[in-house]
């Protein structure tokens, strides 16, 4: 609950978009100046480590299920509005003990990231574009009045943690250590207000390919009865709040035999995201015959995917010189339907950290099964396959690239 | 993560609205039949009670802050997909111990209710319309794939719990015991799917008037840069997901001296909700001169408030015979602005369990301060005052009414 204030007589006069910009800026400036002037930011040199006395047995890589088994330890940092970030701790993986009134249980004060640590051919541990994850996490946390932090300092801590858990990272291609930075509000009151305390923690889970059967094209059901995100909402942030409401449409799609649902938006039936991934389509232009790789623009309803950004960068680097147009633009189901009927829909795929690239075979939409360019015996299109290879090459360090962050030994 | 299924060849052909209806029905039928056939539903006779050995000292009523202090005990029930609802337990109020991978921390699998227990003039404990809360909680939980339950059985348990904590209920008018039923998903995996386990718990906090300064008109800032809810979204459900994203606009309003923000929707600037309350306005019709009490309709973007329903019922019962029109219809800020300028905006107030009724003095909108019918020396309009009296009369049992549920001794 906010404390009572008298209304000011001078009223705020700004356009809505400027107002939001001002608000968001004011908020992060406050947060930044607060942390530099009065409050402690994250200081990696203050890390304390308590090692487990009961190391876990490793699960054979082929038995790994996404996000089900975890490593020996966890990294955690407490924050209070009075002190800022307290020293980080690596401890044995353990339950959190929280007051049942903690605001994370009631008002969804929670945001997270998904990132991975890979083992390269020389046995070194590598993170992939961790700066992107920290930038996004700060945007997510600021949007729900959780604290921001020094991303570079946090990457140092995550790197130390990943190095400690190195034995859990399978050295088989396609396998990695999934890292889950999570921030939750821990204030113990039911008043709806900004949390006065928070916990940032990272857990790690050794994972194989997200889809257990491997690189296999999926069938989607277009969802038009529920809406994932909207302008002025929070669908572009990685908040817990965006996930629980997605399950029912996923279950409904699964009930009718589809692997994932495809989120549409508006009367125009814009294609936005697939399940919990960004969506890409490759289309041959009707007039020019030119190939175009398309994904929805970051208009506030689309998650700023790190893999999405990697796909776009790689496409501009490697496909554009071959004559491809790379577009961040709105596109619709009717447009895909027409392209499919004309044989111009070359391929479609989802992109996300968990699956990297997930080829799409077809989309159920208004009683039609819109085919997405794959032959019946084909599980991935040419672009999806290339993207997976290009991205993995940088993730696993086969190609030295600034996207790869080598964890110090 | 959903398991892989082969797409069906026969495609689903229904209109979007029928499809949603079918989906929701199918889901709740499944949940119901599952609980009646294979799974245990809540059985109040199996309640076990462990009393605290260190009873808390009571906080003087005038020092109570909303949702900050709690009673000696808590009520909790575990659910698993394999067994259904396990026997309820009343235990000393204590921390929850949860795996850091629990899905409540990552994907906002959480919903809650707000209800109150009152002490009547004969010292009996009363709940207010608890059936409404249980109905809504089941709708909320089903929407995010959490389990549903027998509402009547749960009310019995809540009544027993409230009776046990009777000493915490101040017998002063305006005071009560705020009850917070909460359901969280507890499954310990990071795959995004329906939780296989959950915890339903109730904590209780003795409270005074929500606004510490008492019945005092508030000033609102109309928010047009952020949108709370959207058709096809989940804004009509009491999910944690709907709350964290509301804080920043509240903080921004507070920074400029306003008590709460007012949520608008769309280019038409429809008035939807105020902070975390439903919104009511009383307007004299421009043409007919007839008085109209208006609140936004339940179109999927408005929370189905129990107090909202009580206000509407009382208005139909007591105001309609006096010539008032009672309307659940869309209305806009330009409409309020015009009515205010004409002197036809009689009053405005928020309605919710925490505050019951919260009169509005004015609304800051596009550089205007829209006055809502109160004289400078007046803190509540006639309707707001009457509604508060009528509702409290039934809450505290001064008027015997079916809305009041007397807790057995």
PDB file of N, CA, C and O in Angstrom, chain A residues 221-265:
ATOM      1  N   UNK A 221      -0.815 -25.117 -33.140  1.00  0.00           N
ATOM      2  CA  UNK A 221      -2.208 -24.695 -33.242  1.00  0.00           C
ATOM      3  C   UNK A 221      -2.264 -23.188 -32.995  1.00  0.00           C
ATOM      4  O   UNK A 221      -1.838 -22.718 -31.935  1.00  0.00           O
ATOM      5  N   UNK A 222      -2.777 -22.453 -33.960  1.00  0.00           N
ATOM      6  CA  UNK A 222      -2.928 -21.008 -33.792  1.00  0.00           C
ATOM      7  C   UNK A 222      -4.009 -20.737 -32.751  1.00  0.00           C
ATOM      8  O   UNK A 222      -5.112 -21.270 -32.837  1.00  0.00           O
ATOM      9  N   UNK A 223      -3.674 -19.936 -31.741  1.00  0.00           N
ATOM     10  CA  UNK A 223      -4.597 -19.616 -30.649  1.00  0.00           C
ATOM     11  C   UNK A 223      -5.209 -18.254 -30.918  1.00  0.00           C
ATOM     12  O   UNK A 223      -4.503 -17.253 -30.982  1.00  0.00           O
ATOM     13  N   UNK A 224      -6.540 -18.222 -31.095  1.00  0.00           N
ATOM     14  CA  UNK A 224      -7.171 -16.920 -31.314  1.00  0.00           C
ATOM     15  C   UNK A 224      -8.169 -16.582 -30.202  1.00  0.00           C
ATOM     16  O   UNK A 224      -8.729 -15.495 -30.183  1.00  0.00           O
ATOM     17  N   UNK A 225      -8.344 -17.506 -29.244  1.00  0.00           N
ATOM     18  CA  UNK A 225      -9.327 -17.261 -28.186  1.00  0.00           C
ATOM     19  C   UNK A 225      -8.681 -16.691 -26.926  1.00  0.00           C
ATOM     20  O   UNK A 225      -9.376 -16.269 -26.013  1.00  0.00           O
ATOM     21  N   UNK A 226      -7.353 -16.712 -26.858  1.00  0.00           N
ATOM     22  CA  UNK A 226      -6.643 -16.133 -25.712  1.00  0.00           C
ATOM     23  C   UNK A 226      -5.497 -15.302 -26.257  1.00  0.00           C
ATOM     24  O   UNK A 226      -4.954 -15.607 -27.318  1.00  0.00           O
ATOM     25  N   UNK A 227      -5.136 -14.243 -25.537  1.00  0.00           N
ATOM     26  CA  UNK A 227      -4.120 -13.299 -26.000  1.00  0.00           C
ATOM     27  C   UNK A 227      -2.981 -13.286 -24.991  1.00  0.00           C
ATOM     28  O   UNK A 227      -3.212 -13.117 -23.800  1.00  0.00           O
ATOM     29  N   UNK A 228      -1.751 -13.487 -25.469  1.00  0.00           N
ATOM     30  CA  UNK A 228      -0.602 -13.554 -24.565  1.00  0.00           C
ATOM     31  C   UNK A 228      -0.175 -12.174 -24.071  1.00  0.00           C
ATOM     32  O   UNK A 228       0.109 -11.987 -22.885  1.00  0.00           O
ATOM     33  N   UNK A 229      -0.129 -11.204 -24.977  1.00  0.00           N
ATOM     34  CA  UNK A 229       0.444  -9.897 -24.647  1.00  0.00           C
ATOM     35  C   UNK A 229      -0.264  -8.815 -25.437  1.00  0.00           C
ATOM     36  O   UNK A 229      -0.897  -9.103 -26.457  1.00  0.00           O
ATOM     37  N   UNK A 230      -0.178  -7.571 -24.954  1.00  0.00           N
ATOM     38  CA  UNK A 230      -0.853  -6.482 -25.631  1.00  0.00           C
ATOM     39  C   UNK A 230      -0.048  -5.185 -25.468  1.00  0.00           C
ATOM     40  O   UNK A 230       0.771  -5.075 -24.563  1.00  0.00           O
ATOM     41  N   UNK A 231      -0.298  -4.215 -26.340  1.00  0.00           N
ATOM     42  CA  UNK A 231       0.410  -2.937 -26.232  1.00  0.00           C
ATOM     43  C   UNK A 231       0.138  -2.291 -24.866  1.00  0.00           C
ATOM     44  O   UNK A 231      -1.004  -2.283 -24.405  1.00  0.00           O
ATOM     45  N   UNK A 232       1.183  -1.802 -24.227  1.00  0.00           N
ATOM     46  CA  UNK A 232       1.029  -1.205 -22.901  1.00  0.00           C
ATOM     47  C   UNK A 232       1.090  -2.233 -21.784  1.00  0.00           C
ATOM     48  O   UNK A 232       1.057  -1.881 -20.614  1.00  0.00           O
ATOM     49  N   UNK A 233       1.163  -3.517 -22.157  1.00  0.00           N
ATOM     50  CA  UNK A 233       1.279  -4.587 -21.162  1.00  0.00           C
ATOM     51  C   UNK A 233       2.742  -4.923 -20.902  1.00  0.00           C
ATOM     52  O   UNK A 233       3.625  -4.090 -21.152  1.00  0.00           O
ATOM     53  N   UNK A 234       3.009  -6.140 -20.412  1.00  0.00           N
ATOM     54  CA  UNK A 234       4.360  -6.515 -20.011  1.00  0.00           C
ATOM     55  C   UNK A 234       4.874  -7.745 -20.752  1.00  0.00           C
ATOM     56  O   UNK A 234       5.807  -8.410 -20.304  1.00  0.00           O
ATOM     57  N   UNK A 235       4.265  -8.035 -21.920  1.00  0.00           N
ATOM     58  CA  UNK A 235       4.626  -9.249 -22.676  1.00  0.00           C
ATOM     59  C   UNK A 235       6.043  -9.235 -23.214  1.00  0.00           C
ATOM     60  O   UNK A 235       6.541 -10.279 -23.642  1.00  0.00           O
ATOM     61  N   UNK A 236       6.689  -8.060 -23.207  1.00  0.00           N
ATOM     62  CA  UNK A 236       8.075  -7.994 -23.693  1.00  0.00           C
ATOM     63  C   UNK A 236       9.088  -8.233 -22.581  1.00  0.00           C
ATOM     64  O   UNK A 236      10.287  -8.239 -22.838  1.00  0.00           O
ATOM     65  N   UNK A 237       8.618  -8.420 -21.355  1.00  0.00           N
ATOM     66  CA  UNK A 237       9.524  -8.654 -20.223  1.00  0.00           C
ATOM     67  C   UNK A 237       9.480 -10.127 -19.824  1.00  0.00           C
ATOM     68  O   UNK A 237       8.447 -10.780 -19.977  1.00  0.00           O
ATOM     69  N   UNK A 238      10.607 -10.610 -19.254  1.00  0.00           N
ATOM     70  CA  UNK A 238      10.652 -12.013 -18.848  1.00  0.00           C
ATOM     71  C   UNK A 238      10.181 -12.132 -17.401  1.00  0.00           C
ATOM     72  O   UNK A 238      10.944 -12.380 -16.477  1.00  0.00           O
ATOM     73  N   UNK A 239       8.874 -11.940 -17.228  1.00  0.00           N
ATOM     74  CA  UNK A 239       8.229 -11.998 -15.921  1.00  0.00           C
ATOM     75  C   UNK A 239       7.513 -13.335 -15.781  1.00  0.00           C
ATOM     76  O   UNK A 239       6.913 -13.826 -16.746  1.00  0.00           O
ATOM     77  N   UNK A 240       7.513 -13.865 -14.553  1.00  0.00           N
ATOM     78  CA  UNK A 240       6.705 -15.045 -14.289  1.00  0.00           C
ATOM     79  C   UNK A 240       5.271 -14.848 -14.743  1.00  0.00           C
ATOM     80  O   UNK A 240       4.643 -15.763 -15.282  1.00  0.00           O
ATOM     81  N   UNK A 241       4.779 -13.626 -14.554  1.00  0.00           N
ATOM     82  CA  UNK A 241       3.395 -13.278 -14.888  1.00  0.00           C
ATOM     83  C   UNK A 241       3.004 -13.636 -16.317  1.00  0.00           C
ATOM     84  O   UNK A 241       1.825 -13.869 -16.607  1.00  0.00           O
ATOM     85  N   UNK A 242       3.967 -13.705 -17.225  1.00  0.00           N
ATOM     86  CA  UNK A 242       3.640 -14.007 -18.621  1.00  0.00           C
ATOM     87  C   UNK A 242       3.506 -15.496 -18.903  1.00  0.00           C
ATOM     88  O   UNK A 242       3.137 -15.866 -20.015  1.00  0.00           O
ATOM     89  N   UNK A 243       3.820 -16.347 -17.929  1.00  0.00           N
ATOM     90  CA  UNK A 243       3.913 -17.777 -18.231  1.00  0.00           C
ATOM     91  C   UNK A 243       2.719 -18.610 -17.784  1.00  0.00           C
ATOM     92  O   UNK A 243       2.161 -19.364 -18.580  1.00  0.00           O
ATOM     93  N   UNK A 244       2.311 -18.493 -16.496  1.00  0.00           N
ATOM     94  CA  UNK A 244       1.197 -19.336 -16.025  1.00  0.00           C
ATOM     95  C   UNK A 244      -0.040 -19.218 -16.922  1.00  0.00           C
ATOM     96  O   UNK A 244      -0.682 -20.234 -17.218  1.00  0.00           O
ATOM     97  N   UNK A 245      -0.393 -18.003 -17.404  1.00  0.00           N
ATOM     98  CA  UNK A 245      -1.597 -17.909 -18.229  1.00  0.00           C
ATOM     99  C   UNK A 245      -1.470 -18.590 -19.601  1.00  0.00           C
ATOM    100  O   UNK A 245      -2.461 -18.710 -20.317  1.00  0.00           O
ATOM    101  N   UNK A 246      -0.248 -19.030 -19.954  1.00  0.00           N
ATOM    102  CA  UNK A 246      -0.044 -19.667 -21.266  1.00  0.00           C
ATOM    103  C   UNK A 246      -0.309 -21.159 -21.260  1.00  0.00           C
ATOM    104  O   UNK A 246      -0.339 -21.787 -22.328  1.00  0.00           O
ATOM    105  N   UNK A 247      -0.463 -21.744 -20.074  1.00  0.00           N
ATOM    106  CA  UNK A 247      -0.516 -23.206 -19.996  1.00  0.00           C
ATOM    107  C   UNK A 247      -1.801 -23.765 -20.592  1.00  0.00           C
ATOM    108  O   UNK A 247      -1.789 -24.755 -21.328  1.00  0.00           O
ATOM    109  N   UNK A 248      -2.934 -23.139 -20.269  1.00  0.00           N
ATOM    110  CA  UNK A 248      -4.214 -23.682 -20.729  1.00  0.00           C
ATOM    111  C   UNK A 248      -4.266 -23.762 -22.258  1.00  0.00           C
ATOM    112  O   UNK A 248      -4.612 -24.824 -22.794  1.00  0.00           O
ATOM    113  N   UNK A 249      -3.926 -22.691 -22.975  1.00  0.00           N
ATOM    114  CA  UNK A 249      -3.893 -22.807 -24.442  1.00  0.00           C
ATOM    115  C   UNK A 249      -2.922 -23.895 -24.927  1.00  0.00           C
ATOM    116  O   UNK A 249      -3.197 -24.562 -25.924  1.00  0.00           O
ATOM    117  N   UNK A 250      -1.795 -24.068 -24.201  1.00  0.00           N
ATOM    118  CA  UNK A 250      -0.864 -25.144 -24.568  1.00  0.00           C
ATOM    119  C   UNK A 250      -1.499 -26.507 -24.361  1.00  0.00           C
ATOM    120  O   UNK A 250      -1.359 -27.403 -25.193  1.00  0.00           O
ATOM    121  N   UNK A 251      -2.206 -26.651 -23.223  1.00  0.00           N
ATOM    122  CA  UNK A 251      -2.867 -27.932 -22.944  1.00  0.00           C
ATOM    123  C   UNK A 251      -3.939 -28.203 -23.985  1.00  0.00           C
ATOM    124  O   UNK A 251      -4.125 -29.347 -24.428  1.00  0.00           O
ATOM    125  N   UNK A 252      -4.661 -27.163 -24.358  1.00  0.00           N
ATOM    126  CA  UNK A 252      -5.723 -27.326 -25.349  1.00  0.00           C
ATOM    127  C   UNK A 252      -5.136 -27.753 -26.689  1.00  0.00           C
ATOM    128  O   UNK A 252      -5.682 -28.623 -27.358  1.00  0.00           O
ATOM    129  N   UNK A 253      -4.029 -27.125 -27.073  1.00  0.00           N
ATOM    130  CA  UNK A 253      -3.370 -27.502 -28.327  1.00  0.00           C
ATOM    131  C   UNK A 253      -2.904 -28.950 -28.241  1.00  0.00           C
ATOM    132  O   UNK A 253      -3.095 -29.738 -29.180  1.00  0.00           O
ATOM    133  N   UNK A 254      -2.328 -29.333 -27.093  1.00  0.00           N
ATOM    134  CA  UNK A 254      -1.822 -30.696 -26.915  1.00  0.00           C
ATOM    135  C   UNK A 254      -2.953 -31.713 -26.975  1.00  0.00           C
ATOM    136  O   UNK A 254      -2.809 -32.798 -27.554  1.00  0.00           O
ATOM    137  N   UNK A 255      -4.106 -31.331 -26.400  1.00  0.00           N
ATOM    138  CA  UNK A 255      -5.260 -32.228 -26.379  1.00  0.00           C
ATOM    139  C   UNK A 255      -5.685 -32.591 -27.801  1.00  0.00           C
ATOM    140  O   UNK A 255      -6.185 -33.672 -28.056  1.00  0.00           O
ATOM    141  N   UNK A 256      -5.515 -31.650 -28.708  1.00  0.00           N
ATOM    142  CA  UNK A 256      -5.879 -31.903 -30.105  1.00  0.00           C
ATOM    143  C   UNK A 256      -4.681 -32.371 -30.929  1.00  0.00           C
ATOM    144  O   UNK A 256      -4.745 -32.419 -32.149  1.00  0.00           O
ATOM    145  N   UNK A 257      -3.583 -32.700 -30.211  1.00  0.00           N
ATOM    146  CA  UNK A 257      -2.479 -33.355 -30.887  1.00  0.00           C
ATOM    147  C   UNK A 257      -1.379 -32.439 -31.399  1.00  0.00           C
ATOM    148  O   UNK A 257      -0.529 -32.888 -32.163  1.00  0.00           O
ATOM    149  N   UNK A 258      -1.373 -31.171 -30.972  1.00  0.00           N
ATOM    150  CA  UNK A 258      -0.327 -30.255 -31.435  1.00  0.00           C
ATOM    151  C   UNK A 258       0.736 -30.076 -30.352  1.00  0.00           C
ATOM    152  O   UNK A 258       0.452 -30.177 -29.163  1.00  0.00           O
ATOM    153  N   UNK A 259       1.976 -29.800 -30.799  1.00  0.00           N
ATOM    154  CA  UNK A 259       3.090 -29.707 -29.845  1.00  0.00           C
ATOM    155  C   UNK A 259       3.089 -28.392 -29.079  1.00  0.00           C
ATOM    156  O   UNK A 259       3.513 -28.332 -27.934  1.00  0.00           O
ATOM    157  N   UNK A 260       2.684 -27.331 -29.748  1.00  0.00           N
ATOM    158  CA  UNK A 260       2.753 -25.998 -29.161  1.00  0.00           C
ATOM    159  C   UNK A 260       1.597 -25.183 -29.707  1.00  0.00           C
ATOM    160  O   UNK A 260       1.007 -25.552 -30.729  1.00  0.00           O
ATOM    161  N   UNK A 261       1.321 -24.052 -29.053  1.00  0.00           N
ATOM    162  CA  UNK A 261       0.353 -23.133 -29.651  1.00  0.00           C
ATOM    163  C   UNK A 261       1.083 -21.924 -30.229  1.00  0.00           C
ATOM    164  O   UNK A 261       2.205 -21.600 -29.849  1.00  0.00           O
ATOM    165  N   UNK A 262       0.438 -21.306 -31.188  1.00  0.00           N
ATOM    166  CA  UNK A 262       0.981 -20.112 -31.854  1.00  0.00           C
ATOM    167  C   UNK A 262       0.096 -18.942 -31.458  1.00  0.00           C
ATOM    168  O   UNK A 262      -1.125 -18.981 -31.653  1.00  0.00           O
ATOM    169  N   UNK A 263       0.720 -17.900 -30.906  1.00  0.00           N
ATOM    170  CA  UNK A 263      -0.045 -16.755 -30.412  1.00  0.00           C
ATOM    171  C   UNK A 263      -0.302 -15.753 -31.521  1.00  0.00           C
ATOM    172  O   UNK A 263       0.630 -15.242 -32.131  1.00  0.00           O
ATOM    173  N   UNK A 264      -1.574 -15.443 -31.740  1.00  0.00           N
ATOM    174  CA  UNK A 264      -1.955 -14.420 -32.713  1.00  0.00           C
ATOM    175  C   UNK A 264      -2.373 -13.162 -31.948  1.00  0.00           C
ATOM    176  O   UNK A 264      -2.657 -13.213 -30.758  1.00  0.00           O
ATOM    177  N   UNK A 265      -2.432 -12.040 -32.656  1.00  0.00           N
ATOM    178  CA  UNK A 265      -2.889 -10.813 -32.000  1.00  0.00           C
ATOM    179  C   UNK A 265      -3.768  -9.993 -32.937  1.00  0.00           C
ATOM    180  O   UNK A 265      -3.408  -9.747 -34.090  1.00  0.00           O
TER     181      UNK A 265
END
